């Protein structure tokens, strides 16, 4: 069924209205990031009003739900949380909601810079032979994130190795691996998700030729799975899981070599069932590519991104599904550059503008690129803004907050190392420090997750040469900064029943007690007053129940120099929408700095903006010549000077333009003949990309493989065939991107006689006529440069497509399988005329 320009995929059924009224949904959550112990409020619908009947996962691990209503949940961020969407499962019906954004786990006080000591040397933990993909999740429901590793030793079977997490007090350890072997080969896919809605993370794998779903039957301390659900068919690679149609059941998406396919989830609690895969985007050459998921355009639906190794591009497929019905718009491609060989792919808001960007490795051009998300609801658009160079043989990338500053850092492989880059990005501006390198050699997966309960994401890689995963423990230091004589508050990293703060002045940790200088020794927050310079370097930690939190090092300074820097998003202003969000980022501003924004209009001088006294400013009505700055007053007692002025933000307003593309060309052709179409872009900018599409018969629009230039040589098959062109560009203040052209509709005329130009004129003979089995075409002259031969019926239906006859002087064409009747053989040159040879098949 076709709905507008989209396709309702067969086999993806509707649910009843009563079923959908019970499906939970997540509209938002606050805050968007935080350390373990942070209270998060999740707003939505159809939650279970009994707190215990809601199962909430922060990626890898389950959270404690402390309060509930049908539209709001109060939860505590757990240790081991992942940078992934939050899920809420209503335990009464087994239906699950996915958040459109990922929660970002952080921790307080992290170092501003990475160094060689920020991570331990790699530690190996054994798996089966040739580990490939790694997935992190609490498989045995004991509250600790475990590891699932897919291993492919070759032959006709693959192995899943499970490493149960036994880490304690900041030390990483695992129980001996548990292996499961199943028949399949060339397995590259692994995902953990609660497929049947029972509150446990199931395992989804894919290879050649199967999709398998292992239903989790584990209990704390014991890992076990039911006999897997199997779908046998074409190879399923790079599987990811999300609820695409918002029916409360997470579906699986994969690549089968020729298309992106979706397995719709029909499971019930305790029983796994997946529908046969349905193509959502026919795409050729899907092999060593990556597939990732995110809501790019903010419409609360999960979209698809794919790196295209062979085609030097990334492909975005926008989700257009509705309740119970899965559908996707036509794919849109973004070039990564000639010979770039993009492969690794990661998703995250790299510049803190609340929109998920795309990070892709380009091994062919030795760089990591960031494509900035400029989408709006219903319209997906990206602009490549950053190329991070000199990364030889880079083909993997992952993101996470490694130092607790609320910004996503980058980890990617090179030929011999793991490169770690700290982010110092600001809204609309992705920036990174030079990398520190960890010995990694060649790895096949990179993931990040806190494994040992110290709230710091560790780096996990798969290592084929060692038949193991290699883990780089995160040792990033944490500081509590104060002036001499000042006060500081140090937070416990997590919650518990009992708290005991400890101090280490150089001879080991001992318990603290409240006195004139220290209060809160047995609470979540330790306050230290009147700190002398001599306490510089003292260490503090909190013993919560039986676990120790992160260690803070006190940094005492005689004076601190404040500063404030402002950035704007977007970085330019358009006449149709001249609103810019400005953000002030303080250094040594204290716990409660005072802000005052000012603007200058032409020559009037600086003036205070009424009410603009927070760290951000939404500035409307910008025009050329306007400028903005921010005054900040630090409340640190040793700040010198206490009052500082930011950099100046100047406004340049660009005209708002309309992007468009028009196509022209001959739309009336003879059967078997081609035509050249031309696209002309308006307001495309300096970098314009094209993707031609056609629609044949009842088919929807499909990309024409390789048709990415401004011209297209096209041979319509029959009357009614349609062609259009999708154009993307980089000209600022221009919309819409991508732009869709007019549609050309073709008329294909039936050839009823030979060309008025006799074949004899070119010395061409064809025989016998009539013919039984072999038609001979003889005396072709190379100087005439004949290139192709096609066979058509008299009603215009093309039966043989473009047989290459370039350079031949004789063609013997087997027509034995053609039904008896009259046919036309068409000889065609690359440019110029075609010759029609009419013959009879007996």
Coordinates of C-alpha atoms in Angstrom, one line a residue, residues 209-694:
X209 CA 22.5 -17.0 6.8
X210 CA 20.6 -16.4 10.1
X211 CA 19.1 -14.0 12.5
X212 CA 19.0 -15.5 16.1
X213 CA 17.4 -14.1 19.2
X214 CA 18.4 -15.7 22.5
X215 CA 15.8 -15.2 25.2
X216 CA 17.5 -14.4 28.5
X217 CA 16.8 -16.9 31.4
X218 CA 19.7 -15.8 33.6
X219 CA 19.5 -15.3 37.4
X220 CA 21.9 -13.3 39.6
X221 CA 25.3 -15.1 39.3
X222 CA 24.2 -17.5 36.5
X223 CA 24.0 -16.8 32.8
X224 CA 21.7 -19.0 30.7
X225 CA 19.5 -18.6 27.6
X226 CA 16.6 -20.5 26.0
X227 CA 17.0 -22.2 22.6
X228 CA 17.2 -19.3 20.2
X229 CA 14.5 -18.1 17.9
X230 CA 15.9 -18.5 14.3
X231 CA 15.1 -16.8 11.0
X232 CA 17.0 -18.4 8.1
X233 CA 17.5 -16.4 5.0
X234 CA 20.1 -14.0 3.5
X235 CA 23.0 -12.8 5.7
X236 CA 22.0 -10.3 8.4
X237 CA 24.8 -7.9 9.3
X238 CA 25.2 -5.0 11.8
X239 CA 22.0 -5.6 13.7
X240 CA 20.6 -2.7 15.8
X241 CA 17.4 -2.6 17.9
X242 CA 14.8 0.1 18.5
X243 CA 11.0 0.4 18.5
X244 CA 10.5 1.9 15.0
X245 CA 6.7 2.0 15.0
X246 CA 6.1 2.9 18.6
X247 CA 4.1 -0.2 19.3
X248 CA 6.0 -1.0 22.5
X249 CA 8.0 -3.8 21.0
X250 CA 11.7 -3.3 19.9
X251 CA 12.3 -4.3 16.3
X252 CA 15.6 -5.3 14.7
X253 CA 17.1 -3.6 11.7
X254 CA 20.0 -5.1 9.7
X255 CA 21.8 -5.1 6.3
X256 CA 21.6 -8.1 4.1
X257 CA 24.0 -7.0 1.4
X258 CA 21.4 -5.5 -1.0
X259 CA 19.0 -3.7 1.3
X260 CA 18.3 -2.4 4.8
X261 CA 15.7 -4.7 6.3
X262 CA 13.5 -4.6 9.4
X263 CA 12.4 -7.6 11.5
X264 CA 9.1 -6.5 13.2
X265 CA 8.8 -7.8 16.7
X266 CA 5.7 -9.9 17.4
X267 CA 7.0 -11.3 20.8
X268 CA 5.0 -11.6 24.0
X269 CA 6.3 -11.9 27.5
X270 CA 8.3 -15.2 27.7
X271 CA 8.0 -15.9 24.0
X272 CA 10.2 -14.5 21.1
X273 CA 8.8 -14.1 17.6
X274 CA 10.1 -11.9 14.8
X275 CA 8.4 -11.4 11.5
X276 CA 10.3 -12.1 8.2
X277 CA 12.5 -9.2 7.2
X278 CA 11.0 -6.5 5.0
X279 CA 13.2 -4.1 2.9
X280 CA 12.9 -0.5 3.9
X281 CA 15.7 0.7 1.6
X282 CA 17.2 -1.2 -1.3
X283 CA 20.9 -0.3 -1.2
X284 CA 23.6 -2.1 -3.1
X285 CA 27.1 -2.8 -1.9
X286 CA 26.3 -3.2 1.8
X287 CA 29.2 -5.1 3.1
X288 CA 31.8 -3.7 5.6
X289 CA 29.6 -0.8 6.6
X290 CA 28.3 0.3 9.9
X291 CA 24.6 1.0 10.9
X292 CA 23.6 3.2 13.8
X293 CA 20.3 4.6 15.1
X294 CA 19.1 8.0 16.4
X295 CA 16.2 10.4 16.1
X296 CA 18.0 13.0 13.9
X297 CA 15.1 15.3 13.1
X298 CA 13.5 15.4 16.6
X299 CA 10.1 13.9 15.6
X300 CA 10.5 11.1 18.3
X301 CA 11.0 8.4 15.7
X302 CA 14.2 6.4 15.3
X303 CA 16.1 7.1 12.0
X304 CA 18.9 5.1 10.4
X305 CA 22.4 6.1 9.5
X306 CA 24.8 3.9 7.4
X307 CA 28.5 4.4 6.5
X308 CA 29.0 3.4 2.8
X309 CA 32.5 2.0 2.3
X310 CA 32.2 1.4 -1.4
X311 CA 30.2 4.5 -2.2
X312 CA 32.2 7.0 -0.2
X313 CA 29.2 8.4 1.6
X314 CA 26.9 8.1 4.6
X315 CA 23.2 7.3 4.0
X316 CA 20.4 8.6 6.2
X317 CA 17.0 7.0 6.1
X318 CA 14.2 9.0 7.8
X319 CA 11.6 7.0 9.8
X320 CA 8.1 7.9 8.8
X321 CA 6.3 5.1 10.8
X322 CA 3.1 5.4 12.6
X323 CA 1.6 3.3 15.4
X324 CA 1.9 -0.3 14.3
X325 CA 3.1 0.6 10.7
X326 CA 6.7 0.7 9.8
X327 CA 7.7 3.0 6.8
X328 CA 10.8 5.0 5.8
X329 CA 11.4 7.8 3.4
X330 CA 13.8 7.4 0.5
X331 CA 17.5 7.3 1.5
X332 CA 19.6 10.5 1.3
X333 CA 23.4 10.3 0.7
X334 CA 26.1 12.6 2.0
X335 CA 29.5 12.4 0.4
X336 CA 32.5 11.8 2.6
X337 CA 34.9 12.5 -0.3
X338 CA 36.5 10.6 -3.1
X339 CA 38.4 7.4 -2.0
X340 CA 37.5 8.1 1.6
X341 CA 36.4 4.6 2.4
X342 CA 34.1 5.5 5.4
X343 CA 33.4 2.7 7.8
X344 CA 33.3 3.4 11.5
X345 CA 30.2 5.3 12.7
X346 CA 29.1 6.8 16.0
X347 CA 26.2 9.0 17.0
X348 CA 26.2 11.8 19.6
X349 CA 25.7 15.5 20.3
X350 CA 29.3 16.5 19.8
X351 CA 28.7 20.3 20.0
X352 CA 26.2 20.4 22.8
X353 CA 23.4 21.9 20.7
X354 CA 20.9 19.2 21.7
X355 CA 21.0 17.5 18.2
X356 CA 22.7 14.2 17.5
X357 CA 25.6 14.5 15.1
X358 CA 27.3 11.8 13.1
X359 CA 30.9 10.8 13.5
X360 CA 32.5 8.7 10.7
X361 CA 36.0 7.3 10.2
X362 CA 37.4 7.6 6.7
X363 CA 40.3 5.2 6.4
X364 CA 41.0 6.0 2.8
X365 CA 41.8 9.6 3.6
X366 CA 43.1 9.0 7.1
X367 CA 40.6 11.2 9.1
X368 CA 37.7 11.2 11.4
X369 CA 34.8 13.5 10.2
X370 CA 31.9 15.0 12.0
X371 CA 28.7 15.7 10.2
X372 CA 26.8 18.4 12.1
X373 CA 23.0 17.9 12.5
X374 CA 21.1 20.8 11.0
X375 CA 17.7 18.9 10.8
X376 CA 14.3 20.2 11.7
X377 CA 11.2 17.9 12.4
X378 CA 10.4 16.1 9.2
X379 CA 13.5 17.3 7.3
X380 CA 16.9 15.7 7.9
X381 CA 20.0 17.6 6.9
X382 CA 23.7 17.4 7.8
X383 CA 26.8 19.5 7.0
X384 CA 30.4 18.2 7.3
X385 CA 32.0 20.6 9.7
X386 CA 35.1 18.9 10.9
X387 CA 37.8 16.6 9.6
X388 CA 40.3 15.4 12.2
X389 CA 43.3 14.2 10.3
X390 CA 46.2 11.8 10.3
X391 CA 44.5 8.7 11.5
X392 CA 46.0 6.0 9.3
X393 CA 43.8 2.9 8.9
X394 CA 41.0 4.3 11.1
X395 CA 37.9 2.2 10.8
X396 CA 36.3 2.3 14.3
X397 CA 35.0 5.1 16.5
X398 CA 33.1 5.4 19.7
X399 CA 32.0 8.4 21.9
X400 CA 31.5 8.9 25.6
X401 CA 32.2 11.3 28.4
X402 CA 35.6 10.1 29.7
X403 CA 36.4 12.9 32.0
X404 CA 33.0 13.9 33.4
X405 CA 32.7 17.4 31.9
X406 CA 29.4 16.6 30.2
X407 CA 31.0 16.6 26.7
X408 CA 31.4 13.6 24.4
X409 CA 35.0 12.6 23.9
X410 CA 36.3 10.5 20.9
X411 CA 38.0 7.2 20.8
X412 CA 39.0 5.6 17.5
X413 CA 41.6 3.1 16.4
X414 CA 44.6 3.7 14.2
X415 CA 46.8 1.1 12.6
X416 CA 48.7 0.5 15.9
X417 CA 47.0 2.4 18.6
X418 CA 43.7 3.5 20.3
X419 CA 43.5 7.3 20.0
X420 CA 41.7 9.2 22.8
X421 CA 40.6 12.8 22.3
X422 CA 39.2 15.1 24.9
X423 CA 36.4 17.4 23.7
X424 CA 36.4 21.1 24.4
X425 CA 33.4 21.7 22.1
X426 CA 30.9 24.5 22.5
X427 CA 27.4 24.8 20.9
X428 CA 27.8 24.6 17.1
X429 CA 31.5 24.1 17.4
X430 CA 33.2 20.7 17.7
X431 CA 36.8 20.9 18.9
X432 CA 39.1 18.3 20.4
X433 CA 42.6 18.2 22.0
X434 CA 45.3 16.2 20.2
X435 CA 45.0 12.5 20.9
X436 CA 46.8 10.5 23.5
X437 CA 47.5 7.0 22.2
X438 CA 47.0 3.7 24.0
X439 CA 48.6 0.5 22.7
X440 CA 45.9 -1.3 20.9
X441 CA 47.2 -2.8 17.7
X442 CA 44.4 -4.0 15.3
X443 CA 41.0 -4.3 17.0
X444 CA 37.5 -5.1 15.7
X445 CA 35.2 -3.2 18.1
X446 CA 35.4 -0.3 20.5
X447 CA 32.8 0.4 23.3
X448 CA 32.8 2.4 26.5
X449 CA 31.1 1.7 29.8
X450 CA 31.9 1.9 33.5
X451 CA 32.7 -1.7 34.4
X452 CA 34.0 -1.4 38.0
X453 CA 31.6 1.0 39.7
X454 CA 33.9 4.0 39.9
X455 CA 31.5 6.0 37.6
X456 CA 34.2 6.5 34.9
X457 CA 33.7 4.9 31.5
X458 CA 36.4 2.3 30.7
X459 CA 37.4 1.5 27.1
X460 CA 36.8 -2.0 25.8
X461 CA 38.1 -3.4 22.6
X462 CA 38.0 -6.8 20.9
X463 CA 41.4 -8.3 20.1
X464 CA 41.5 -11.1 17.5
X465 CA 45.3 -11.7 17.8
X466 CA 44.8 -12.4 21.5
X467 CA 41.4 -14.2 21.4
X468 CA 40.3 -11.7 24.1
X469 CA 38.8 -8.4 24.9
X470 CA 41.3 -5.7 26.1
X471 CA 40.1 -3.2 28.7
X472 CA 41.7 0.1 29.4
X473 CA 40.6 1.1 32.9
X474 CA 39.8 4.8 33.3
X475 CA 42.0 6.5 35.8
X476 CA 41.1 10.1 35.1
X477 CA 41.8 12.1 38.2
X478 CA 39.1 14.3 40.0
X479 CA 39.8 17.6 41.7
X480 CA 38.1 19.8 44.2
X481 CA 39.4 23.4 43.6
X482 CA 39.4 26.0 46.3
X483 CA 41.1 29.3 47.3
X484 CA 43.2 29.4 50.5
X485 CA 40.7 30.1 53.3
X486 CA 37.7 29.1 51.1
X487 CA 35.1 26.4 51.4
X488 CA 34.4 23.4 49.1
X489 CA 31.7 20.8 48.9
X490 CA 32.6 17.3 47.6
X491 CA 29.8 15.0 46.5
X492 CA 29.5 11.3 47.0
X493 CA 29.5 9.6 43.6
X494 CA 26.4 7.4 44.5
X495 CA 23.7 6.8 47.1
X496 CA 23.4 4.3 49.8
X497 CA 22.3 3.6 53.4
X498 CA 25.4 4.7 55.3
X499 CA 28.1 7.2 54.4
X500 CA 31.6 7.6 55.9
X501 CA 34.0 10.1 54.4
X502 CA 37.7 9.4 54.6
X503 CA 40.8 11.6 54.3
X504 CA 44.3 10.8 53.1
X505 CA 47.0 13.3 53.9
X506 CA 49.8 11.1 52.6
X507 CA 49.7 8.1 54.9
X508 CA 46.6 6.3 53.8
X509 CA 42.8 6.8 54.1
X510 CA 41.3 7.3 57.6
X511 CA 37.8 8.2 58.7
X512 CA 36.9 11.9 59.2
X513 CA 34.7 13.3 61.9
X514 CA 32.8 16.6 62.0
X515 CA 34.7 19.5 63.5
X516 CA 35.3 23.2 63.0
X517 CA 36.7 22.5 59.5
X518 CA 34.7 19.5 58.3
X519 CA 31.0 18.9 58.3
X520 CA 28.9 16.1 56.7
X521 CA 31.3 13.3 57.4
X522 CA 28.3 10.9 57.4
X523 CA 26.2 12.3 54.6
X524 CA 26.3 12.4 50.8
X525 CA 28.1 15.8 50.8
X526 CA 31.3 16.7 52.6
X527 CA 31.9 20.4 53.3
X528 CA 35.4 21.6 54.1
X529 CA 35.8 25.1 55.5
X530 CA 38.6 27.6 55.8
X531 CA 41.0 25.4 53.8
X532 CA 44.7 26.3 54.3
X533 CA 47.2 26.2 51.5
X534 CA 48.9 23.3 53.4
X535 CA 46.0 21.1 52.5
X536 CA 46.9 21.2 48.8
X537 CA 47.0 17.6 47.5
X538 CA 44.9 16.1 50.3
X539 CA 42.6 13.3 49.1
X540 CA 39.0 12.5 50.0
X541 CA 36.7 9.6 49.3
X542 CA 33.4 8.4 50.6
X543 CA 32.7 4.8 51.8
X544 CA 29.0 4.2 50.9
X545 CA 27.8 1.0 52.5
X546 CA 30.6 -1.4 51.4
X547 CA 31.8 0.5 48.3
X548 CA 34.3 3.4 47.9
X549 CA 33.5 6.2 45.5
X550 CA 35.9 8.2 43.4
X551 CA 38.9 9.9 45.0
X552 CA 39.0 13.7 44.9
X553 CA 42.3 15.6 45.2
X554 CA 42.0 19.0 46.8
X555 CA 43.7 21.9 44.9
X556 CA 44.3 25.0 47.0
X557 CA 45.3 28.2 45.3
X558 CA 46.2 31.6 46.7
X559 CA 44.4 33.3 43.8
X560 CA 42.3 32.2 40.9
X561 CA 41.8 34.1 37.6
X562 CA 38.3 34.0 36.2
X563 CA 37.3 34.3 32.6
X564 CA 34.2 33.9 30.5
X565 CA 33.9 32.9 26.8
X566 CA 30.7 33.2 24.8
X567 CA 29.7 31.1 21.8
X568 CA 26.6 31.3 19.6
X569 CA 24.5 28.7 17.9
X570 CA 23.9 28.9 15.0
X571 CA 27.2 30.5 14.2
X572 CA 25.5 32.7 11.6
X573 CA 22.2 34.6 11.4
X574 CA 19.6 34.4 8.6
X575 CA 17.2 37.2 7.7
X576 CA 14.2 34.9 8.0
X577 CA 15.2 33.6 11.4
X578 CA 17.6 36.0 13.1
X579 CA 17.5 34.3 16.5
X580 CA 20.8 33.1 18.0
X581 CA 21.3 31.3 21.3
X582 CA 24.4 32.5 23.1
X583 CA 26.1 30.6 25.9
X584 CA 28.6 31.9 28.4
X585 CA 31.2 29.4 29.6
X586 CA 33.0 30.5 32.8
X587 CA 36.3 29.5 34.1
X588 CA 36.8 30.0 37.9
X589 CA 33.3 31.5 38.1
X590 CA 32.6 29.9 41.4
X591 CA 29.4 28.1 42.5
X592 CA 27.1 31.0 41.6
X593 CA 28.6 33.5 39.2
X594 CA 26.6 36.6 38.3
X595 CA 26.0 37.4 34.6
X596 CA 24.9 40.5 32.8
X597 CA 24.6 40.4 29.0
X598 CA 25.0 43.6 27.0
X599 CA 24.5 44.5 23.4
X600 CA 25.8 47.3 21.1
X601 CA 23.7 48.4 18.2
X602 CA 25.7 50.2 15.6
X603 CA 27.3 53.2 17.3
X604 CA 25.2 53.5 20.4
X605 CA 27.7 51.8 22.8
X606 CA 27.2 49.0 25.2
X607 CA 23.9 48.7 27.1
X608 CA 22.6 46.1 29.6
X609 CA 19.9 43.8 28.2
X610 CA 17.0 43.8 30.6
X611 CA 16.6 40.4 32.4
X612 CA 19.6 38.8 30.7
X613 CA 21.3 37.6 33.8
X614 CA 21.8 33.8 33.3
X615 CA 24.5 31.9 31.5
X616 CA 22.6 31.7 28.3
X617 CA 20.8 34.3 26.1
X618 CA 18.3 34.0 23.3
X619 CA 19.0 37.0 21.2
X620 CA 16.3 38.1 18.7
X621 CA 16.3 40.8 16.1
X622 CA 20.0 40.6 15.2
X623 CA 21.2 42.8 12.3
X624 CA 24.4 43.6 10.7
X625 CA 26.5 45.7 13.0
X626 CA 25.0 44.3 16.2
X627 CA 27.3 42.9 18.8
X628 CA 26.9 41.1 22.2
X629 CA 29.1 40.5 25.2
X630 CA 28.7 39.1 28.7
X631 CA 30.0 40.5 32.0
X632 CA 30.6 37.9 34.7
X633 CA 31.3 38.3 38.4
X634 CA 32.9 35.3 40.1
X635 CA 31.9 34.5 43.7
X636 CA 35.2 32.8 44.5
X637 CA 36.8 34.7 47.4
X638 CA 40.3 34.7 45.8
X639 CA 39.1 35.6 42.3
X640 CA 41.4 38.2 40.8
X641 CA 39.9 40.2 39.1
X642 CA 36.4 39.2 40.3
X643 CA 34.7 41.1 37.3
X644 CA 35.6 40.0 33.8
X645 CA 34.3 40.7 30.3
X646 CA 33.8 38.1 27.6
X647 CA 34.8 38.1 24.0
X648 CA 32.6 40.0 21.6
X649 CA 30.1 38.3 19.4
X650 CA 29.5 40.1 16.1
X651 CA 26.4 39.5 14.0
X652 CA 26.5 39.1 10.3
X653 CA 23.0 38.5 8.8
X654 CA 22.8 36.6 5.6
X655 CA 19.7 36.6 3.3
X656 CA 17.4 33.7 3.5
X657 CA 17.2 31.8 0.2
X658 CA 15.2 29.0 -1.2
X659 CA 17.1 25.9 -2.5
X660 CA 15.7 24.2 -5.5
X661 CA 16.7 21.8 -8.3
X662 CA 15.1 21.5 -11.7
X663 CA 15.6 18.7 -14.3
X664 CA 15.1 18.8 -18.0
X665 CA 15.5 16.4 -20.9
X666 CA 13.6 14.6 -23.7
X667 CA 10.7 12.6 -22.2
X668 CA 9.5 11.0 -25.4
X669 CA 11.7 8.2 -26.6
X670 CA 11.5 5.1 -28.7
X671 CA 11.5 1.7 -27.0
X672 CA 15.1 0.8 -26.0
X673 CA 16.4 4.3 -26.6
X674 CA 17.9 6.4 -23.9
X675 CA 17.9 10.2 -23.1
X676 CA 20.2 12.5 -21.3
X677 CA 18.7 14.4 -18.3
X678 CA 20.2 17.5 -16.7
X679 CA 19.8 18.9 -13.2
X680 CA 20.3 22.6 -12.4
X681 CA 20.6 23.6 -8.8
X682 CA 19.7 27.0 -7.4
X683 CA 21.3 28.1 -4.2
X684 CA 23.2 24.9 -3.7
X685 CA 26.4 26.5 -2.5
X686 CA 29.9 25.5 -3.3
X687 CA 29.4 21.8 -2.6
X688 CA 26.4 20.3 -4.3
X689 CA 25.5 16.6 -4.3
X690 CA 22.9 14.9 -6.4
X691 CA 21.0 11.6 -6.2
X692 CA 18.7 10.6 -9.1
X693 CA 15.7 8.4 -8.4
X694 CA 13.2 6.7 -10.6

